[in-house]
Structure formats: C-alpha cells, structure tokens
Coordinates of C-alpha atoms in Angstrom, one line a residue:
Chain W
X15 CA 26.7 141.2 105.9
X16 CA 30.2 141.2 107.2
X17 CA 31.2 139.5 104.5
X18 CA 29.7 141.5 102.3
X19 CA 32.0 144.4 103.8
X20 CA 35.1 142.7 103.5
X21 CA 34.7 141.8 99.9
X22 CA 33.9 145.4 99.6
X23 CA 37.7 146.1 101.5
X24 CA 39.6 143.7 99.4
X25 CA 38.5 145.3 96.1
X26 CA 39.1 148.6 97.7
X27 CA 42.4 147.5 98.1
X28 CA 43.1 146.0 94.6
X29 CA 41.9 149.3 92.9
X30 CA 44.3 151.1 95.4
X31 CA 47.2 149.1 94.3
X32 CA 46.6 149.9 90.9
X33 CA 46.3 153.4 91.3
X34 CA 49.5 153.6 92.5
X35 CA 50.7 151.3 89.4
X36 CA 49.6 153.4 87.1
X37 CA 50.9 156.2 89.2
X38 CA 54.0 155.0 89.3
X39 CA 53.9 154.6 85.2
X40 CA 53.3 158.2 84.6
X41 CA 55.3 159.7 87.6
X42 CA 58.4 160.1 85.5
X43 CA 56.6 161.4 82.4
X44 CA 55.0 164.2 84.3
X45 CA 57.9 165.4 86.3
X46 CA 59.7 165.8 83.2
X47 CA 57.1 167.7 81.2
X48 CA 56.3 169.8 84.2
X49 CA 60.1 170.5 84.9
X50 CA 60.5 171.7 81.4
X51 CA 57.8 174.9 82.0
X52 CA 60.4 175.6 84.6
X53 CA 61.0 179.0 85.2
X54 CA 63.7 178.2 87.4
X55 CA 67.6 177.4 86.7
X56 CA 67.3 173.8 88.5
X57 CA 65.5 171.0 88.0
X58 CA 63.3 171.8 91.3
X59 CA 60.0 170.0 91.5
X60 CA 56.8 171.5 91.4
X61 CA 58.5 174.3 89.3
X62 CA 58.5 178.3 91.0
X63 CA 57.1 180.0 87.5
X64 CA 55.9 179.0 84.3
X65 CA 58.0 180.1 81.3
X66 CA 59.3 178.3 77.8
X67 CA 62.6 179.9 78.0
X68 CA 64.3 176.5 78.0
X69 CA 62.0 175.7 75.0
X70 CA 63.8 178.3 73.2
X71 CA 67.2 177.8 74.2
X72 CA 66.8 174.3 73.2
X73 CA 65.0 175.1 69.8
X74 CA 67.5 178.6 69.5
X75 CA 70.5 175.9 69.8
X76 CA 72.8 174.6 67.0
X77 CA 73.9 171.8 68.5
X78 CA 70.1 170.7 69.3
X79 CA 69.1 171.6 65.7
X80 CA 71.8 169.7 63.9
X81 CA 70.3 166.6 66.1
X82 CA 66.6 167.3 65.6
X83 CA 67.3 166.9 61.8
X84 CA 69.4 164.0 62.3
X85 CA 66.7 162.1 64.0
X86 CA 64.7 163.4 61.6
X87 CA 66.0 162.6 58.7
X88 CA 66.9 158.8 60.3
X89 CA 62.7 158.2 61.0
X90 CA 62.6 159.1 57.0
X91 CA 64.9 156.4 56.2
X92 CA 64.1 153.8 58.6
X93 CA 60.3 153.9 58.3
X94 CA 60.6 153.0 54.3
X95 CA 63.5 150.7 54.8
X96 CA 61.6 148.7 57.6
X97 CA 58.2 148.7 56.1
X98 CA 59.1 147.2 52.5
X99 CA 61.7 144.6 53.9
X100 CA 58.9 143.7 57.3
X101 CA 56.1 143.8 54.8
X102 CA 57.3 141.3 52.1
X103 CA 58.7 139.3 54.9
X104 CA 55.9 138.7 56.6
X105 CA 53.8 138.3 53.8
X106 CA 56.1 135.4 52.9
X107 CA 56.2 134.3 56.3
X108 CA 52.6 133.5 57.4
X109 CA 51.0 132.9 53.7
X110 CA 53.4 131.1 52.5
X111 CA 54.2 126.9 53.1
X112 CA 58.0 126.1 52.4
X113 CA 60.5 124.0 54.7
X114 CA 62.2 126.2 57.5
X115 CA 59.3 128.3 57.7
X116 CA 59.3 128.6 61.4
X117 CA 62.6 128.6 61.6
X118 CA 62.8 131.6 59.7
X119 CA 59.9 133.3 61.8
X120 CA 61.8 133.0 64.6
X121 CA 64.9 134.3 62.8
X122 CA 63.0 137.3 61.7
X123 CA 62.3 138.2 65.3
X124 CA 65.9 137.0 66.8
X125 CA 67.2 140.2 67.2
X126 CA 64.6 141.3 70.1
X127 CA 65.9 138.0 71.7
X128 CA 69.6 139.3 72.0
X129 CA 70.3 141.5 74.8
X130 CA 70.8 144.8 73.4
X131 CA 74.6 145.6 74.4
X132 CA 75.4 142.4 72.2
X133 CA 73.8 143.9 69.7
X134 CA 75.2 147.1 70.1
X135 CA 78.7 145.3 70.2
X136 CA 78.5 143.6 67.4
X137 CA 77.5 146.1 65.1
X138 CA 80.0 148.2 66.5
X139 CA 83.0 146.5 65.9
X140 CA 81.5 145.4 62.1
X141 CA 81.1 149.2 61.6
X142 CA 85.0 149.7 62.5
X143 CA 86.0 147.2 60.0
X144 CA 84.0 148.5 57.3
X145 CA 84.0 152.3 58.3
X146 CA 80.5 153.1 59.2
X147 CA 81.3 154.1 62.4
X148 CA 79.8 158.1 62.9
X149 CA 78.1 157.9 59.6
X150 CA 74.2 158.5 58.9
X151 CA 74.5 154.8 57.1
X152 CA 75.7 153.3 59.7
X153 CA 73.0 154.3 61.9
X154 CA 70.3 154.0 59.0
X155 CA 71.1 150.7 59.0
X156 CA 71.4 150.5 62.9
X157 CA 68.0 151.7 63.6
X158 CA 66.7 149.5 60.9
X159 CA 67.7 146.5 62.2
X160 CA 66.4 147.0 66.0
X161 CA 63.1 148.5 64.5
X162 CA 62.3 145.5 61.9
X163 CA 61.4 142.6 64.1
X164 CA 58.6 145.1 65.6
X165 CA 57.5 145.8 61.8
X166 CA 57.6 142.6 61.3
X167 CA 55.6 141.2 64.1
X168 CA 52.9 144.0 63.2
X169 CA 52.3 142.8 60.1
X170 CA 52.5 139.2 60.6
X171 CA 49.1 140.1 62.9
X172 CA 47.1 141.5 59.7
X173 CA 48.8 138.5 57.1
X174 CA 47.7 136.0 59.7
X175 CA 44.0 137.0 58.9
X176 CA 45.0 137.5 55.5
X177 CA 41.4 135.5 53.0
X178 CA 43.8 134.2 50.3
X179 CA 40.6 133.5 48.3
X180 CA 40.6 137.3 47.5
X181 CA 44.0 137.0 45.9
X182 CA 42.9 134.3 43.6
X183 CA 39.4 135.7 42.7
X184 CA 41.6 139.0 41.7
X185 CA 43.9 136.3 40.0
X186 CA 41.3 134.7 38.3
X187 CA 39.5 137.7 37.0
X188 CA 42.7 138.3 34.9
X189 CA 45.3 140.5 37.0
X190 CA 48.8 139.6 37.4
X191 CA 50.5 138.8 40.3
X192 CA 52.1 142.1 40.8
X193 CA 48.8 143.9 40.5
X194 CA 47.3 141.6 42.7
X195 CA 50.2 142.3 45.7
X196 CA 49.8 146.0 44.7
X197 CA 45.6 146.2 45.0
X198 CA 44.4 143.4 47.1
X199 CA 47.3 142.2 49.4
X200 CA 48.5 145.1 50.5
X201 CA 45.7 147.5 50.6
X202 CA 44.1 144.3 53.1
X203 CA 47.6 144.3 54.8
X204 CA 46.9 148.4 55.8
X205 CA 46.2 148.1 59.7
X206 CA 49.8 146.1 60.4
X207 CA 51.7 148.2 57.9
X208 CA 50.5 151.5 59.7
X209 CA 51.2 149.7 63.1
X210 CA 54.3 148.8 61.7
X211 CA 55.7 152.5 60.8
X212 CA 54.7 153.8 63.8
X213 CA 56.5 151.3 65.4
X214 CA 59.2 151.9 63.6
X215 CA 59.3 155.7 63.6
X216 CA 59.1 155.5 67.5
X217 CA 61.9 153.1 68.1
X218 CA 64.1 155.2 65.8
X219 CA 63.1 158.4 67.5
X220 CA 63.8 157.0 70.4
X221 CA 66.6 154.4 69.6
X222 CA 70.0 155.1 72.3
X223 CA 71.4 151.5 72.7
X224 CA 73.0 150.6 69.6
X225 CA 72.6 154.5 69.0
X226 CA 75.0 155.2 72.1
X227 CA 77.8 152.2 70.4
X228 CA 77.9 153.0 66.9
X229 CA 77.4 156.8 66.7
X230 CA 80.4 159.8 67.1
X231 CA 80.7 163.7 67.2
X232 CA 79.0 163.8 63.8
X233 CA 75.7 161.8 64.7
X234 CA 74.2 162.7 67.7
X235 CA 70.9 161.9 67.5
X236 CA 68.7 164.0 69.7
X237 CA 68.3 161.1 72.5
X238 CA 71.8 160.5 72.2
X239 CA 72.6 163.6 73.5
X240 CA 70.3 163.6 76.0
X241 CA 72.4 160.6 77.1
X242 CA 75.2 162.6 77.1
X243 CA 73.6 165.4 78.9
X244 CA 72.2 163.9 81.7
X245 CA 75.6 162.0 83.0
X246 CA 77.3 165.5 83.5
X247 CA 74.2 168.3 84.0
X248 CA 70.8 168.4 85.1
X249 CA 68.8 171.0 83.7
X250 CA 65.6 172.0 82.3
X251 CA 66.5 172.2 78.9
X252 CA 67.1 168.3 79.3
X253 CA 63.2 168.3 80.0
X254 CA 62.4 170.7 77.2
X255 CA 64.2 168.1 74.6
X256 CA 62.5 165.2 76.3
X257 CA 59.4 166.6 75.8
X258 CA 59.4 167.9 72.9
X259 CA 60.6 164.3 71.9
X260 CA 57.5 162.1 73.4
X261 CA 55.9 165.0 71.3
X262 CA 57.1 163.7 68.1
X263 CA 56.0 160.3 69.2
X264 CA 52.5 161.4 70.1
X265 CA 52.7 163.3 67.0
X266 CA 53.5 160.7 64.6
X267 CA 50.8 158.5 66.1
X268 CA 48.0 160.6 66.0
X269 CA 49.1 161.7 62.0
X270 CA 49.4 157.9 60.9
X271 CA 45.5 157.6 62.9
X272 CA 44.5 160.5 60.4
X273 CA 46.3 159.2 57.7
X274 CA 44.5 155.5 57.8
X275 CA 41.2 157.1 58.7
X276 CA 41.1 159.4 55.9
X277 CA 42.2 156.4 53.5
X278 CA 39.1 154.1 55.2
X279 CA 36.6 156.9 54.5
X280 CA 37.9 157.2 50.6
Chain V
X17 CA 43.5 121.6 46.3
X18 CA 44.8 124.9 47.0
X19 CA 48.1 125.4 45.0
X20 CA 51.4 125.4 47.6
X21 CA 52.3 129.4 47.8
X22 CA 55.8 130.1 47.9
X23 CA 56.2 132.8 50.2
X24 CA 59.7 132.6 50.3
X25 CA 60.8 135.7 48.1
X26 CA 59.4 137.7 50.0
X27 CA 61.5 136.9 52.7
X28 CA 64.6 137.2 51.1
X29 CA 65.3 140.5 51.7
X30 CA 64.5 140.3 55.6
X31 CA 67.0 137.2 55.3
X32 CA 69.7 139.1 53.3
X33 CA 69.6 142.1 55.8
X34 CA 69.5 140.0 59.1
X35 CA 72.2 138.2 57.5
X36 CA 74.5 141.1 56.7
X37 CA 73.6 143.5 59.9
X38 CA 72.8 140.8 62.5
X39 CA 74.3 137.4 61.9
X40 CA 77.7 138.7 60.2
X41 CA 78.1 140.8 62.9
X42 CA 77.6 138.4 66.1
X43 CA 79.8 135.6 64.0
X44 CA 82.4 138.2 63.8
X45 CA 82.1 139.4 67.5
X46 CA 82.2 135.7 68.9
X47 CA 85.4 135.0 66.6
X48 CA 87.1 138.0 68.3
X49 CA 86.3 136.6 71.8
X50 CA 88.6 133.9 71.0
X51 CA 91.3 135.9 69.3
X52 CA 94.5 136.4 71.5
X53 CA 95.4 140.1 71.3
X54 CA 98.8 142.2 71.5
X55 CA 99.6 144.6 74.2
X56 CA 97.0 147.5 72.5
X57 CA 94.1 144.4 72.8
X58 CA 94.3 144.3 69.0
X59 CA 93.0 140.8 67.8
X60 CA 95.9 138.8 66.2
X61 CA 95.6 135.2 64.2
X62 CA 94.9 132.5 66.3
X63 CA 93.0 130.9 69.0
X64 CA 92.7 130.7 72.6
X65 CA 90.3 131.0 75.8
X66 CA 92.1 133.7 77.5
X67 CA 89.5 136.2 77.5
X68 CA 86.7 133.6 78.9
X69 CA 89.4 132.7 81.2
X70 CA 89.4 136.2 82.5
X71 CA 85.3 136.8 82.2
X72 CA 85.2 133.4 84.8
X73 CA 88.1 134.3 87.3
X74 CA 87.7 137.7 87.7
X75 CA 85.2 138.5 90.1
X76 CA 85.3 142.4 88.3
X77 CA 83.7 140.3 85.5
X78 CA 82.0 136.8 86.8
X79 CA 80.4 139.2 90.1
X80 CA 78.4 140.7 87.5
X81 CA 77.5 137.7 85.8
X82 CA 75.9 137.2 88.2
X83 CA 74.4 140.3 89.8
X84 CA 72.6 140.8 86.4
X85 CA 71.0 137.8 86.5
X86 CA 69.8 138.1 90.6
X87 CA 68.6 141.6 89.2
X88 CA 66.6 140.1 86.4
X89 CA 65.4 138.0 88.6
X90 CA 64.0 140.6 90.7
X91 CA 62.9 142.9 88.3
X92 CA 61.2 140.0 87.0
X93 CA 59.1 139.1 90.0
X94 CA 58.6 143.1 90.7
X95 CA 56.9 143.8 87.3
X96 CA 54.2 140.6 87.8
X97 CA 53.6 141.6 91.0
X98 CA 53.0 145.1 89.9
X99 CA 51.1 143.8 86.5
X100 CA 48.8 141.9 88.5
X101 CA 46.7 144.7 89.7
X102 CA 47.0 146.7 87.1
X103 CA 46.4 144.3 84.1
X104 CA 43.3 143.6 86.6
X105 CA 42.0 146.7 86.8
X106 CA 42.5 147.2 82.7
X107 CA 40.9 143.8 81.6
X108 CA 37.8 144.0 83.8
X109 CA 36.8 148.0 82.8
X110 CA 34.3 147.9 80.1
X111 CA 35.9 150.1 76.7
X112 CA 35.6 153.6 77.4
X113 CA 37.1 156.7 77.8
X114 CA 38.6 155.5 81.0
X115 CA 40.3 152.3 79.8
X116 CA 41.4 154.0 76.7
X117 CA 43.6 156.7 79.3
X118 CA 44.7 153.5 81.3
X119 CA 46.2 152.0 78.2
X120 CA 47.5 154.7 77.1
X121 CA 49.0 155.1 80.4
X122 CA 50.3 151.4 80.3
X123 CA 52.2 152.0 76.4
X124 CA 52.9 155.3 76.9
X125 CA 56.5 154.3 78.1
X126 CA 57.1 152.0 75.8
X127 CA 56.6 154.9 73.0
X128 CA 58.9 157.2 75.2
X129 CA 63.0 157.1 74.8
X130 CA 64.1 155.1 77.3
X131 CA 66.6 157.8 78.0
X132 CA 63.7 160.4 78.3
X133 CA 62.2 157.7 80.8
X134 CA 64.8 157.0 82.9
X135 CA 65.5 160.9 82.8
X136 CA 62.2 161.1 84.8
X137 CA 63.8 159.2 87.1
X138 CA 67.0 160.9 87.5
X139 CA 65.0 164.2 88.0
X140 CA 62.7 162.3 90.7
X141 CA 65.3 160.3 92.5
X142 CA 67.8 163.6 92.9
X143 CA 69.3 165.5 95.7
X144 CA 66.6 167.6 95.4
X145 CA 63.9 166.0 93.6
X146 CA 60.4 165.0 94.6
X147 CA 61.2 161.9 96.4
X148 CA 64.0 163.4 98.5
X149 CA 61.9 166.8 98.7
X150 CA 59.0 163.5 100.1
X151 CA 61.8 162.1 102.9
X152 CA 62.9 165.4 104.5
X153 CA 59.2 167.2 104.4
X154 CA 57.6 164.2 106.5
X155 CA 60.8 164.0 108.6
X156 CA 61.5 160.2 107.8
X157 CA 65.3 162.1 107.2
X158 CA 66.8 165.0 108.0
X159 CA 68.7 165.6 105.1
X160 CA 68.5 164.4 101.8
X161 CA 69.3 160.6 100.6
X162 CA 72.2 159.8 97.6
X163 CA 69.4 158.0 95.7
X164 CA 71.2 158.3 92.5
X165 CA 74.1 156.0 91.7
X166 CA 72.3 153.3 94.5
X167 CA 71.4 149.8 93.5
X168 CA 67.7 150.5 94.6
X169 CA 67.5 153.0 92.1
X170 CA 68.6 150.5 89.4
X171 CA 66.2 148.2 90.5
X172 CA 63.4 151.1 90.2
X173 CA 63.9 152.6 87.2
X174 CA 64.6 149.1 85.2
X175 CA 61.4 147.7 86.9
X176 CA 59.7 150.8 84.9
X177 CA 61.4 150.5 81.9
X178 CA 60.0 146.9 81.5
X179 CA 56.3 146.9 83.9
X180 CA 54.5 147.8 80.1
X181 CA 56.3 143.9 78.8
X182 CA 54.6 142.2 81.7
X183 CA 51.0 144.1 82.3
X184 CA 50.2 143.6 78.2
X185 CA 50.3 139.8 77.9
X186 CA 48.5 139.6 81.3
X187 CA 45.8 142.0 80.4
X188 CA 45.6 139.2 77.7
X189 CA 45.2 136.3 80.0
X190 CA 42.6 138.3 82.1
X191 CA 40.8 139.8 79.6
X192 CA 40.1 135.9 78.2
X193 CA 39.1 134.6 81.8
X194 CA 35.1 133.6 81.6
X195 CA 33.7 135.7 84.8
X196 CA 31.1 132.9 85.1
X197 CA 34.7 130.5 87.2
X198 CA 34.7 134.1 89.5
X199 CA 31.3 134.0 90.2
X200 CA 30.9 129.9 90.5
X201 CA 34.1 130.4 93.1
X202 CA 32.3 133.0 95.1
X203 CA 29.2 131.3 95.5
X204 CA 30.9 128.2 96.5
X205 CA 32.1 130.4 99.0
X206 CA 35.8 131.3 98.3
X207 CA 36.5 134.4 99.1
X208 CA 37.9 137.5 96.9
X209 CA 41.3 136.8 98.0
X210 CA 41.1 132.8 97.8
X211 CA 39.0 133.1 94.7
X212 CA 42.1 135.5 93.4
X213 CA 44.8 132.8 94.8
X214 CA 42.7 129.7 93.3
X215 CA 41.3 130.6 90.0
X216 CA 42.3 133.9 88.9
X217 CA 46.1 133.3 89.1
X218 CA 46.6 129.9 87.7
X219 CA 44.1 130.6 84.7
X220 CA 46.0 133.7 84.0
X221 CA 49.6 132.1 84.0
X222 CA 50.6 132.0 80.7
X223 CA 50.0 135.3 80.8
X224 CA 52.1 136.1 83.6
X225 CA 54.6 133.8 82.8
X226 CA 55.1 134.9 79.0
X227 CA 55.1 138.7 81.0
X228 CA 58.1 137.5 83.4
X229 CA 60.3 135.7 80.8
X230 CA 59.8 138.6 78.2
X231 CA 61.1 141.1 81.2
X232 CA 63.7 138.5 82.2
X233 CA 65.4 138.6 79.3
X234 CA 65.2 142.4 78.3
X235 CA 66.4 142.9 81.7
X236 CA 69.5 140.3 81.3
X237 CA 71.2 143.2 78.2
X238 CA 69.3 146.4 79.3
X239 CA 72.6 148.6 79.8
X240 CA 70.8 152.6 79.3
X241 CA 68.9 152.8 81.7
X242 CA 71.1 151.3 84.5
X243 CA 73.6 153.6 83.6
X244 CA 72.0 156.4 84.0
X245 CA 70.2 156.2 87.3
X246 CA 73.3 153.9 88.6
X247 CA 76.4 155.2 87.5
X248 CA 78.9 153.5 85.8
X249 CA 80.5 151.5 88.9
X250 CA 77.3 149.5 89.1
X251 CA 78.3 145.7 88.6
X252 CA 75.8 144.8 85.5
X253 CA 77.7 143.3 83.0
X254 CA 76.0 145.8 80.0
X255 CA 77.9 148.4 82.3
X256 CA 80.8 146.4 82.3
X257 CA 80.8 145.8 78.9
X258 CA 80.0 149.3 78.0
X259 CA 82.8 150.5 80.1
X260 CA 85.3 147.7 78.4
X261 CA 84.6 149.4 75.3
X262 CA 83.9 153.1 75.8
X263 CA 86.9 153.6 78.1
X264 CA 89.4 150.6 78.0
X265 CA 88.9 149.8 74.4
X266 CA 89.2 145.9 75.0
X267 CA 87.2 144.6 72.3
X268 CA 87.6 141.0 72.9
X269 CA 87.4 140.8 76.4
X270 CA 84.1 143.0 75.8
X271 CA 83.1 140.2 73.2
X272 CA 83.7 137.2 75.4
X273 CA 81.5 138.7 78.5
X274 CA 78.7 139.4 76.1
X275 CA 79.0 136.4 75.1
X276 CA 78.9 135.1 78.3
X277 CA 76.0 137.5 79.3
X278 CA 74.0 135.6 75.8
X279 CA 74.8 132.3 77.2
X280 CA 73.5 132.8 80.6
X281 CA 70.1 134.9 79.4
X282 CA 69.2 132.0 76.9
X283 CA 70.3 129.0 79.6
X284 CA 68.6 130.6 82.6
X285 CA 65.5 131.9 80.4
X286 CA 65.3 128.0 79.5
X287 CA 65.4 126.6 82.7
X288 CA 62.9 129.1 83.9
X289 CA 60.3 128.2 80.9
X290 CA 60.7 124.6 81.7
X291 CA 59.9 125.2 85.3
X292 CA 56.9 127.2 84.6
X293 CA 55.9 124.2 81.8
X294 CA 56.0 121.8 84.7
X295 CA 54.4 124.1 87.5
X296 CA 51.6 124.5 85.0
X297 CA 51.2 121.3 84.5
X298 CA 50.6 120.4 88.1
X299 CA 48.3 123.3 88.3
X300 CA 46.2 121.9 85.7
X301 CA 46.9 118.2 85.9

C-alpha cells in the first residue's frame, strides 16, 4: 500500500519536472509574441493593452521592408541551391559503393562539426579577398553552405530506404537513366527532399552567425537586424519582427505539408 | 550480382561547393594564423607562431580557452539532466494530440532564429522583465537584479538554445527501451527510482551520450546567443573572437584562437567519447 503511494509520488514528480522543461522551452517564445501585442512603449510583461501598432510600424518601415525582401529573396535562392546539390549528393552517397565513401559522408556533414565563429571567420576573410563581402552572393552562398549538411542529412534518411530494384525494373523496361532519376528516384526520394527545404528555408530565415560576419549596411537580413537592435534598444517592435519571423517558419512548414499532401493524393 | 553503382557524380557538386566555400576558406584562415603581420595586423609573407604565442600567454585569450570549455561542459550536463524528464515524458505518451504539441514544443526552437530565441530571453531576464517583476513581487529582493550581462544568464539562455540537441536523440533511446526490463525491475522489487537509476539510464545512454557530445560541441563555437544575453565582456572565446574582428580588426590573431578554440572542441569532444565508450562498456560488460 505504501508503496504503492510512493510510486505514485515519484512519477508525480517526474511529470512535474517535465512540465517545467517544457515550460522552460516555450517561456521565451511566449513572452515575445505576447510583448509584441503590446500596447505599451516598453517591453513590460504581461502587456497593459492589446494593439498591433508595433506591427505596423514594423511592416510601415523601410528599413524593415528592404530586409523582409532580402531574407526573402535569400530562402528563394538557398532552398534551390541546397536541394539540387544535398539531393544528388546524397543520392550518391548512400546508393552508391566507391572508395572514400564514408569519408566523403562525413565531409558532406563537416561543416555542422566546426563551431560556427570558425566558420563565420573563415568565410569572412575569403569574402574580403575576393569582394563578396555586403553582397547578396556572398550571403547566397553563405546560407547555402550552413543549410546543406541539414539537406543533406534529410535526404540521406529517404536514399537509405531507397528499393534499387525499382530503378532497374524502370531500367529494364526501356527508360534511360535520366528518366529513371527524373520518375522513379526522385519522386521515391519526396519525403527527405521536402524535409530538406524546409530545413533549409528555416536555417536561412533564421541564419545570424555567418550572417552577423559576412554581411554590411547593404544586407541586413531581417534577423540580422534584430541582432543589431537588441544590443542598443529594447522595444516591442523587436517582438513584432520576431514574431512575424517564427511566422514565416510556421508558415513555410505548414505550406510544404500542403504541398506534399496534395502531391500524395494526385 | 548486382552491378557496382557509381554514385560518385552525384556527389561532385556537394564536393566542389564544400571545397570552394568551406575547405578553401578554413585552409586560407589557418595559413593567416601563422602569417606575421605589420603594425595595421595586415598579414605579410612568411611564417611564425606569434599569434599562438599570444592566444597561450595571454590570459585575455587562454582564460577563455578555457571558460568556454568549463561552460560547455556545464551546458552539457544541464541539457541531459533537463532531457531526461522530458525525453521521458515524450517517448512514453502514446501518439496523439498531446505528444504531437509536446514535440512541437521540443523543435519549436530549433525552427526559431536563435536571435529571436535568445530575444526571449533578454525580454525575460530584464530590469523589468518577468523574472525580475518574479524576485521583487515575492520579496526574495527588494529591487530588481542586473540579470543581463551575468554569466548565469549565459549559462541559461545557451542551455535553451541547445536542450532541443539533447531531448531528440534521447527520446530515441527511450522510445526503443522494451517496457517488459521496467516491469521485470519492478516486480523484482526495485523501485521507480532504482528501477530509473538501474535500467532506464544505462539502456538509454547512447542516447544521452550522443545528446551531450552534440551540445558539447555546438556549445564549444556558439558566439550569438552569448552575446546577446552576456554582453560582449563575457570571456567565451566566439566573443573574443568576434570582438578581435568586429572592433580590433586583428585577423590573424582572430584566426589562431579559432583555431585554437577547433583544436580544443575536437580534442576534448574525443576524450569525452572515449570515456563514455569505456563507461559503457563496464555498464554492459
């Protein structure tokens, strides 16, 4: 009986704890998008009023506009960039059998290895010499290269489980190896792909530590200058952008969702 | 039987990039380490250990060597010990509505700007933000704390960055257990906790231990989110190197304590995955 109780106790406990883990995840994330319906001037938790003013001096500003399209147009670039390079890659990578093969695999996903400031540093001072500093190209191929081991990894899940006897009955029945990649392989390849761009569209949106090195005055991508922001001012505009930013992220995920569902059910 | 596939196209252009934007550019970097440099720290022809020799005398430099890695160390062992009951709660929750919020809850930082994260924090953590409004409305403090710019602050907000690395691989682990070993435990008469202590933790350690080194070494050259919540007078080396380069504009001296920083992350990380290798191994004999 009394031991019944106590066993009772300790799982109380344990779900307690976990609570407050899960609190503690979200915490953050909810003070910010609460603080952003602030009617208030200050970053004052729980807010005095409800309003979207700082929604509309955030969306009303130049400065936040030229960014929104930068990050913008960056997601468009990265996302194909990543994709075709990750997928062929890993294709390669787990179907194919040639010497260095795990070598390589673990090249492919080095850069996630190599703390970020390295990173950051090195592509830096390689931009200076070759002028790439404060250029979209420089941070096209910036955000490229920090989002394409998770592309990479993605698809390596749905190549692993890859039936190459599909490939060679499509083979066999007369289609050429182009086809073949085109129809079978990477129609089969779908779930890592989409898991791939989303990836990659959310680490560019989001992308500040090679970001904060490489860009200038002329590329200030929307977290970038929430960077800025937030080491001189706090105020609910900052929340606004923030939210409106894990927006775009909840956005682009629930579209690619639609997206592969609607291509399942054709 | 089955015809050798080449595969390897296909990975040439992965190779060709990586080469170009990731190897070039390290190669380049760890060349200028060694440069010597003029009185405007432009690198000039030559060689020498001058900058390394600064990184290991200067205690500006060396002292945060080495407070990065006490702090990944720590935000290491805070993010298992935080996983644990979470990753427990989230593998033993049949699929539902329920478990699909809690993961959700889980990755939803990891598909959040880690500036827009560890904003959260600034606004929680400031003079008068929730935590502070917390202190002075139950009286633990009259007026509010500087919790901004602290260490502690460092430690909280990096430890949230990175929980989401160490509660995924060990929802893994748990996820795989057999409940059968739980229930054979209990009825032997081990109690929740022993039963936790005995079987649930040493069947779930690669889990935690793949969780742990994955935080380690994000921790070891996370240089954001420390800024941020810290300020930059906090002795991390990404700081450090940061501030080398954003303010002092010395490149190579910048260069050699990254390098330095990469050295350390993959030694320690080494030595820690061979000390896990042989604790397992006595765990399981």
């Amino acid at each position: 009986m009394g031991e019944r109780g106590y066993d009772r106790i300790v799982r109380l406990v344990a779900a307690a704890l976990a609570a407050l883990v899960f609190l503690f995840l979200i915490a953050p994330l909810v003070v910010l998008v609460t603080s952003s319906f602030n009617q208030a001037g200050s970053m004052a938790f729980p807010p005095s009023g409800l309003s979207l003013r700082w929604y509309a001096e955030v969306l009303g500003s130049p400065d936040w506009q030229v960014s929104f399209r930068l990050s913008g147009l960056l997601v468009l670039l990265v996302v194909p960039t990543t994709v075709v390079i990750g997928t062929l890659a890993a294709y390669g990578l787990t179907q194919g059998s040639f010497p260095g093969r795990r070598l390589l695999q673990g090249f492919a996903l080095s850069p996630l290895m190599v703390p970020e400031i390295i990173v950051a540093l090195g592509l830096l001072y390689y931009f200076h010499g070759v002028g790439l500093v404060n250029s979209v190209t420089g941070l096209w191929l910036a955000h490229s290269l920090v989002a394409l081991p998770f592309v990479v990894r993605a698809v390596m899940v749905s190549a692993a489980q890859l039936d190459p006897a599909l490939e060679r009955a499509a083979l066999s029945l007369g289609a050429g190896r182009v086809r073949v990649f085109l129809t079978v392989t990477l129609p089969l390849l779908r779930p890592g792909i989409l898991a791939g761009a989303i990836l990659a569209a959310v680490t560019s949106l989001g992308e500040v530590a090679v970001t904060a090195l490489v860009a200038g005055a002329n590329t200030t991508t929307v977290p970038l200058r929430i960077f800025s922001a937030v080491q001189y001012q706090l105020d609910p505009s900052m929340a606004a952008v923030s939210t409106l930013l894990m927006a775009a992220s909840v956005v682009v995920m629930v579209v690619a969702d639609r997206f592969a569902r609607i291509s399942e059910a054709l | 039987m089955t015809r050798r596939r080449a595969g390897l196209p296909y990975a040439l252009p992965l190779v060709a990039f990586l080469a170009a934007l990731f190897l070039v550019p390290l190669v380049r970097l760890l060349r200028l380490s060694f440069s010597p440099v003029d009185a405007f720290n432009a690198a000039l022809p030559g060689f020498t250990f001058e900058q390394y020799a600064r990184v290991f005398t200067e205690p500006y430099f060396y002292g945060s060597l080495l407070r990065t890695l006490a702090t990944a160390l720590l935000v290491a062992v805070l993010c298992v010990a935080l996983a644990y009951p979470a990753a427990y709660l989230l593998a033993r929750r049949r699929p539902g509505v329920l478990r699909t919020l809690l993961f959700v809850i889980v990755i939803s930082p990891l598909l959040t700007s880690v500036v827009v994260r560890t904003y959260g924090w600034v606004v929680l953590l400031s003079g008068n933000g929730l935590v502070n409004r917390a202190l002075v409305g139950s009286g633990l403090r009259d007026q509010p704390a500087q919790l901004l710019t602290s260490y502690p602050a460092v430690v909280v907000a990096v430890t949230h960055v990175l929980l989401p690395f160490a509660i995924i691989p060990l929802t893994t682990a748990l996820g795989g257990l057999d409940r059968n070993l739980h229930r054979a435990s209990q009825t032997l008469g081990a109690g929740p906790i022993r039963t936790f202590l005995r079987v649930t933790v040493p069947l779930s350690l690669p889990g935690a231990v793949t969780g742990a080194l994955i935080v380690f070494a994000l921790a070891m050259g996370i240089y954001i989110t420390p800024l941020l919540v810290g300020g930059v007078t906090q002795p991390l080396t990404g700081i450090r190197v940061y501030d080398q380069v954003t303010t002092v504009f010395d490149y190579p001296v910048a260069a050699a304590l990254s390098f330095a920083l990469l050295a350390l992350t993959v030694v320690s990380t080494g030595l820690l995955a061979g000390v896990f290798r042989i604790w397992e191994r006595r765990l399981h004999g």
